[in-house]
XYZ file of N, CA and C in Angstrom:
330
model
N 3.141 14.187 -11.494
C 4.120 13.234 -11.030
C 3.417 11.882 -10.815
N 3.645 10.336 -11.375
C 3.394 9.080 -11.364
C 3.638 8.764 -10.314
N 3.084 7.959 -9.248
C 3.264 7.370 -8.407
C 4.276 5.780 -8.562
N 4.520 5.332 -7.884
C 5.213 4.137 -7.857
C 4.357 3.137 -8.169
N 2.949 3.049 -7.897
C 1.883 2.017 -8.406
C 1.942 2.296 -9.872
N 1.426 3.754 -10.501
C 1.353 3.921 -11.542
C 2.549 3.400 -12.743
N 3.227 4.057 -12.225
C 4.381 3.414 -13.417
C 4.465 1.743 -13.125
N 4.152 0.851 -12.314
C 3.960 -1.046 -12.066
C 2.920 -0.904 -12.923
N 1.952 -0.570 -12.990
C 0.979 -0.575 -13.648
C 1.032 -0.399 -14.951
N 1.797 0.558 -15.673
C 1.562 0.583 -16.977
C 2.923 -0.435 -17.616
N 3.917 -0.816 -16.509
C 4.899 -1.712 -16.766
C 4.227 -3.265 -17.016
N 2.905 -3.235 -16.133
C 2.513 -4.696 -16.316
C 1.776 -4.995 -17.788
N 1.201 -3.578 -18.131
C 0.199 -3.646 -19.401
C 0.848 -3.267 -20.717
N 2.299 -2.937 -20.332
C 3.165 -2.993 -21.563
C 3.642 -4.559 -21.921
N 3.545 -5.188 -20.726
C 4.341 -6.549 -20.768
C 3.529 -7.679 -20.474
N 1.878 -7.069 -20.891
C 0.896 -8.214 -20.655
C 1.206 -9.802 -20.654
N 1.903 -10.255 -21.766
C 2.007 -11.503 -22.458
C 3.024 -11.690 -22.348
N 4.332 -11.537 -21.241
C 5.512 -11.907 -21.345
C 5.646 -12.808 -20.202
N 5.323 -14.289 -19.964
C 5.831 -13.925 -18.522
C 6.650 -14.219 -17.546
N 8.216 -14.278 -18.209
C 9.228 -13.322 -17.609
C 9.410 -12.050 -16.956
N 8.985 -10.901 -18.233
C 8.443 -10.073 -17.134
C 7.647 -9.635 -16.393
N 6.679 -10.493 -16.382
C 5.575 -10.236 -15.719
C 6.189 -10.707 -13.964
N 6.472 -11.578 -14.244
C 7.201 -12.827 -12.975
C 8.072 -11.529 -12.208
N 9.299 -10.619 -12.970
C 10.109 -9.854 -12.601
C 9.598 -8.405 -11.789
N 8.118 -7.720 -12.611
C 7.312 -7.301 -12.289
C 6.575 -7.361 -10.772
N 6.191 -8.896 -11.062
C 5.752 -9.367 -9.626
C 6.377 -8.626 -8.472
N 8.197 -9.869 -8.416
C 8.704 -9.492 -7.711
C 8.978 -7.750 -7.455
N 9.636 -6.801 -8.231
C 9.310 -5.525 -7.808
C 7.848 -4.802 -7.011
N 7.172 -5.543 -7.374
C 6.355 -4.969 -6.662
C 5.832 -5.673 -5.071
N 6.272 -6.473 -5.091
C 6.104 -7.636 -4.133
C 7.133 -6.846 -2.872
N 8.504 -6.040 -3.854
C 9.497 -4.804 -3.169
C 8.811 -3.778 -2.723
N 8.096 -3.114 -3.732
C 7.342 -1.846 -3.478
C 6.422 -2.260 -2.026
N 5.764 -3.303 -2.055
C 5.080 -3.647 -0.771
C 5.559 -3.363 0.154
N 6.491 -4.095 0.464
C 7.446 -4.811 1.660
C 8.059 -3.153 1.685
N 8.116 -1.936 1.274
C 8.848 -0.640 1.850
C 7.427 -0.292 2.017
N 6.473 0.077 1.517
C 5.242 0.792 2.296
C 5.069 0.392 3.861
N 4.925 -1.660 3.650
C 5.074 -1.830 4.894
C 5.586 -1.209 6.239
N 7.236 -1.425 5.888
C 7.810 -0.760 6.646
C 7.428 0.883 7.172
N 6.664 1.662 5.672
C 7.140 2.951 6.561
C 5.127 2.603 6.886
N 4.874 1.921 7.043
C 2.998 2.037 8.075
C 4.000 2.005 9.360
N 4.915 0.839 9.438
C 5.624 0.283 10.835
C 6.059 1.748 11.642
N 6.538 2.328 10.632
C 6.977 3.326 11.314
C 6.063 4.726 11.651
N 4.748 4.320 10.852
C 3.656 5.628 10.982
C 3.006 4.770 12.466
N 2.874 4.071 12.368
C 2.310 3.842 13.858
C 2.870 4.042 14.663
N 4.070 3.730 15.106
C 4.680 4.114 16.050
C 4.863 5.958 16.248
N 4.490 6.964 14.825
C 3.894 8.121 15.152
C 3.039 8.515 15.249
N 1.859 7.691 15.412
C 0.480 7.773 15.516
C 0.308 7.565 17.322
N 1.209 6.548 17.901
C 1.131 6.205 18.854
C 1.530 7.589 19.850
N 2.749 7.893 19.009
C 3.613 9.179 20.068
C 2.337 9.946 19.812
N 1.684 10.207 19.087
C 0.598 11.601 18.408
C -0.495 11.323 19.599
N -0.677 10.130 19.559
C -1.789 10.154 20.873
C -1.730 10.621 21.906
N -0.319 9.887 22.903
C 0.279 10.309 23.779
C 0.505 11.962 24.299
N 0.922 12.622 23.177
C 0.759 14.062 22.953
C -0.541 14.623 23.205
N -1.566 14.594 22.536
C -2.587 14.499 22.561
C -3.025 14.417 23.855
N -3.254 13.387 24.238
C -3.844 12.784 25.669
C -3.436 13.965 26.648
N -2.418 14.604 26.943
C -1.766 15.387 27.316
C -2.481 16.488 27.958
N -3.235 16.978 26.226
C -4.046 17.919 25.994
C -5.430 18.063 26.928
N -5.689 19.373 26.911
C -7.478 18.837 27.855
C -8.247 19.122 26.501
N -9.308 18.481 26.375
C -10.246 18.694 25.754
C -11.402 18.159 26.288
N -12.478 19.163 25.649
C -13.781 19.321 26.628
C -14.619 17.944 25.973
N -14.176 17.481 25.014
C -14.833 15.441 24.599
C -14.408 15.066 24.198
N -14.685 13.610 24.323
C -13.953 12.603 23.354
C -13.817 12.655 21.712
N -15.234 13.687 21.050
C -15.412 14.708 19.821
C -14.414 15.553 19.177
N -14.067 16.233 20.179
C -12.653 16.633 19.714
C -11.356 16.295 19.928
N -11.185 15.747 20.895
C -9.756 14.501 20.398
C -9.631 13.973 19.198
N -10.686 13.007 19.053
C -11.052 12.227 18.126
C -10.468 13.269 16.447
N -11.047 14.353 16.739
C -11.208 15.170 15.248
C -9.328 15.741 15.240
N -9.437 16.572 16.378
C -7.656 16.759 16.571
C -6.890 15.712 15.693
N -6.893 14.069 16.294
C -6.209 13.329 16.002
C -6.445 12.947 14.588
N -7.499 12.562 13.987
C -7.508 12.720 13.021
C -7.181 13.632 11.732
N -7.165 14.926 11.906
C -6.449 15.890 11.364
C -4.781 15.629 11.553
N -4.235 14.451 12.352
C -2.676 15.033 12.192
C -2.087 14.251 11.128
N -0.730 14.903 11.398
C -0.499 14.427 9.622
C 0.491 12.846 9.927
N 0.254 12.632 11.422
C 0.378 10.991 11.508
C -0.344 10.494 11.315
N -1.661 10.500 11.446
C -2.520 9.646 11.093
C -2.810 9.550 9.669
N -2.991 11.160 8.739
C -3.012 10.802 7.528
C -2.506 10.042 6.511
N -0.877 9.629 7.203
C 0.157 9.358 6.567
C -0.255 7.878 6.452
N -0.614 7.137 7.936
C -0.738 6.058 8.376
C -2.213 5.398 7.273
N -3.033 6.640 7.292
C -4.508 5.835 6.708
C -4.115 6.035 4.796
N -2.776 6.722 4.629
C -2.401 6.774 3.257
C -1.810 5.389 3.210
N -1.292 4.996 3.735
C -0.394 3.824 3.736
C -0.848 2.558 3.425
N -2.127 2.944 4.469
C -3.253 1.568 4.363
C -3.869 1.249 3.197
N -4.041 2.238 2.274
C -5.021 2.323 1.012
C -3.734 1.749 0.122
N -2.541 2.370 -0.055
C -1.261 2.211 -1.035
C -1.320 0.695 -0.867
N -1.465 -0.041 0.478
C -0.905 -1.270 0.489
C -2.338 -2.669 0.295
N -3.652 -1.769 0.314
C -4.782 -2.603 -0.543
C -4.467 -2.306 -1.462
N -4.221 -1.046 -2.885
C -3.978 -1.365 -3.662
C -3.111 -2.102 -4.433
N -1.667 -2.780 -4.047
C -0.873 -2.854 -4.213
C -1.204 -4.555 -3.884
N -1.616 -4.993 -2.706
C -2.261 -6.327 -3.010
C -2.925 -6.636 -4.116
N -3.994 -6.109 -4.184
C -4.792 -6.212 -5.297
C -4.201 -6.297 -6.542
N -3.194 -5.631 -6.412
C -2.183 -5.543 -8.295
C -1.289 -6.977 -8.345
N -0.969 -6.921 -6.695
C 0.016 -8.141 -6.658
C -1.217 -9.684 -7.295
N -2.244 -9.600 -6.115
C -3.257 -10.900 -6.590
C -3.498 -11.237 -8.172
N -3.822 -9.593 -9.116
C -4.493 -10.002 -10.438
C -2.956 -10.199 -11.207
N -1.687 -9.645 -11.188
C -0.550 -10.353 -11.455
C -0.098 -12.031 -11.045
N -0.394 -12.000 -10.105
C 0.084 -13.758 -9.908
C -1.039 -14.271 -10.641
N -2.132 -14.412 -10.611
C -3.526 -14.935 -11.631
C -3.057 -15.020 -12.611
N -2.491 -13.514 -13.801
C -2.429 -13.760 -15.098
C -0.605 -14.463 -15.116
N 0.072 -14.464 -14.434
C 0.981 -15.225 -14.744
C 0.793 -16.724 -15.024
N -0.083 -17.069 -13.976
C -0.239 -18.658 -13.641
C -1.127 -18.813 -14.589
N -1.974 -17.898 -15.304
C -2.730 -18.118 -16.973
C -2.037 -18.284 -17.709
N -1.287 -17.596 -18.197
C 0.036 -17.585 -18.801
C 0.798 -19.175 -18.929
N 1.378 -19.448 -17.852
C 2.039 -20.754 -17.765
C 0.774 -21.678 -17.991
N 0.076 -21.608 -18.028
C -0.498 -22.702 -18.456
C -1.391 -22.739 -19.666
N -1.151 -21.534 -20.018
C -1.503 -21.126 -21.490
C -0.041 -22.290 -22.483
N 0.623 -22.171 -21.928
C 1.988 -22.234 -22.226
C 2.102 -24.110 -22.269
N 1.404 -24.617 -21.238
C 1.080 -26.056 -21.152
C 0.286 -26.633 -21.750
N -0.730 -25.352 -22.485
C -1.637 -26.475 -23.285
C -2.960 -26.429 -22.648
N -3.474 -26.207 -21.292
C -4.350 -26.149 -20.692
C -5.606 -25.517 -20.991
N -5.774 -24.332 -21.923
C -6.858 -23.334 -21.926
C -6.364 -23.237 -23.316
């Protein structure tokens, strides 16, 4: 199963030299961002309850809290989120670059 990066990705390298769709591209993914966002917004706020829970708990160190919390599947979700949304910059940055090559490929410039 393709991820939502994956298929932007092979949408951008089908449509290297267009850039209309590259521009259209952008924006979708500029979409795809802006919902990861949202659901980190909402993994923290279960990371937060997860602590709280947690805290609750006795444990004999700060060693195993630490490992507890890290094993839950709020936090995993949350440190998945974080990686989806560097990569997803990163696609967004080298897309706006080759567009603005593009247009000025287009001007005569290079």
């Amino acid at each position: 199963m393709k991820t939502q990066l994956e298929k932007r990705l092979k949408q951008i390298q089908d449509n290297y030299e267009s850039i209309v769709a590259l521009e259209d591209l952008y924006y979708k993914t500029a979409h795809d961002y802006g919902m990861i966002s949202v659901e980190m917004i909402d993994s923290i706020r279960d990371v937060q309850g997860k602590k709280k829970e947690l805290k609750d708990k006795e444990f004999k160190s700060m060693a195993e809290f630490d490992r507890e919390f890290e094993l839950s599947e709020e936090y995993l979700i949350l440190k998945s989120c974080k990686y989806q949304l560097r990569a997803y910059e990163r696609v967004l940055s080298g897309l706006k670059v080759r567009i603005e090559s593009l247009k000025a490929q287009t001007k005569g410039q290079y």
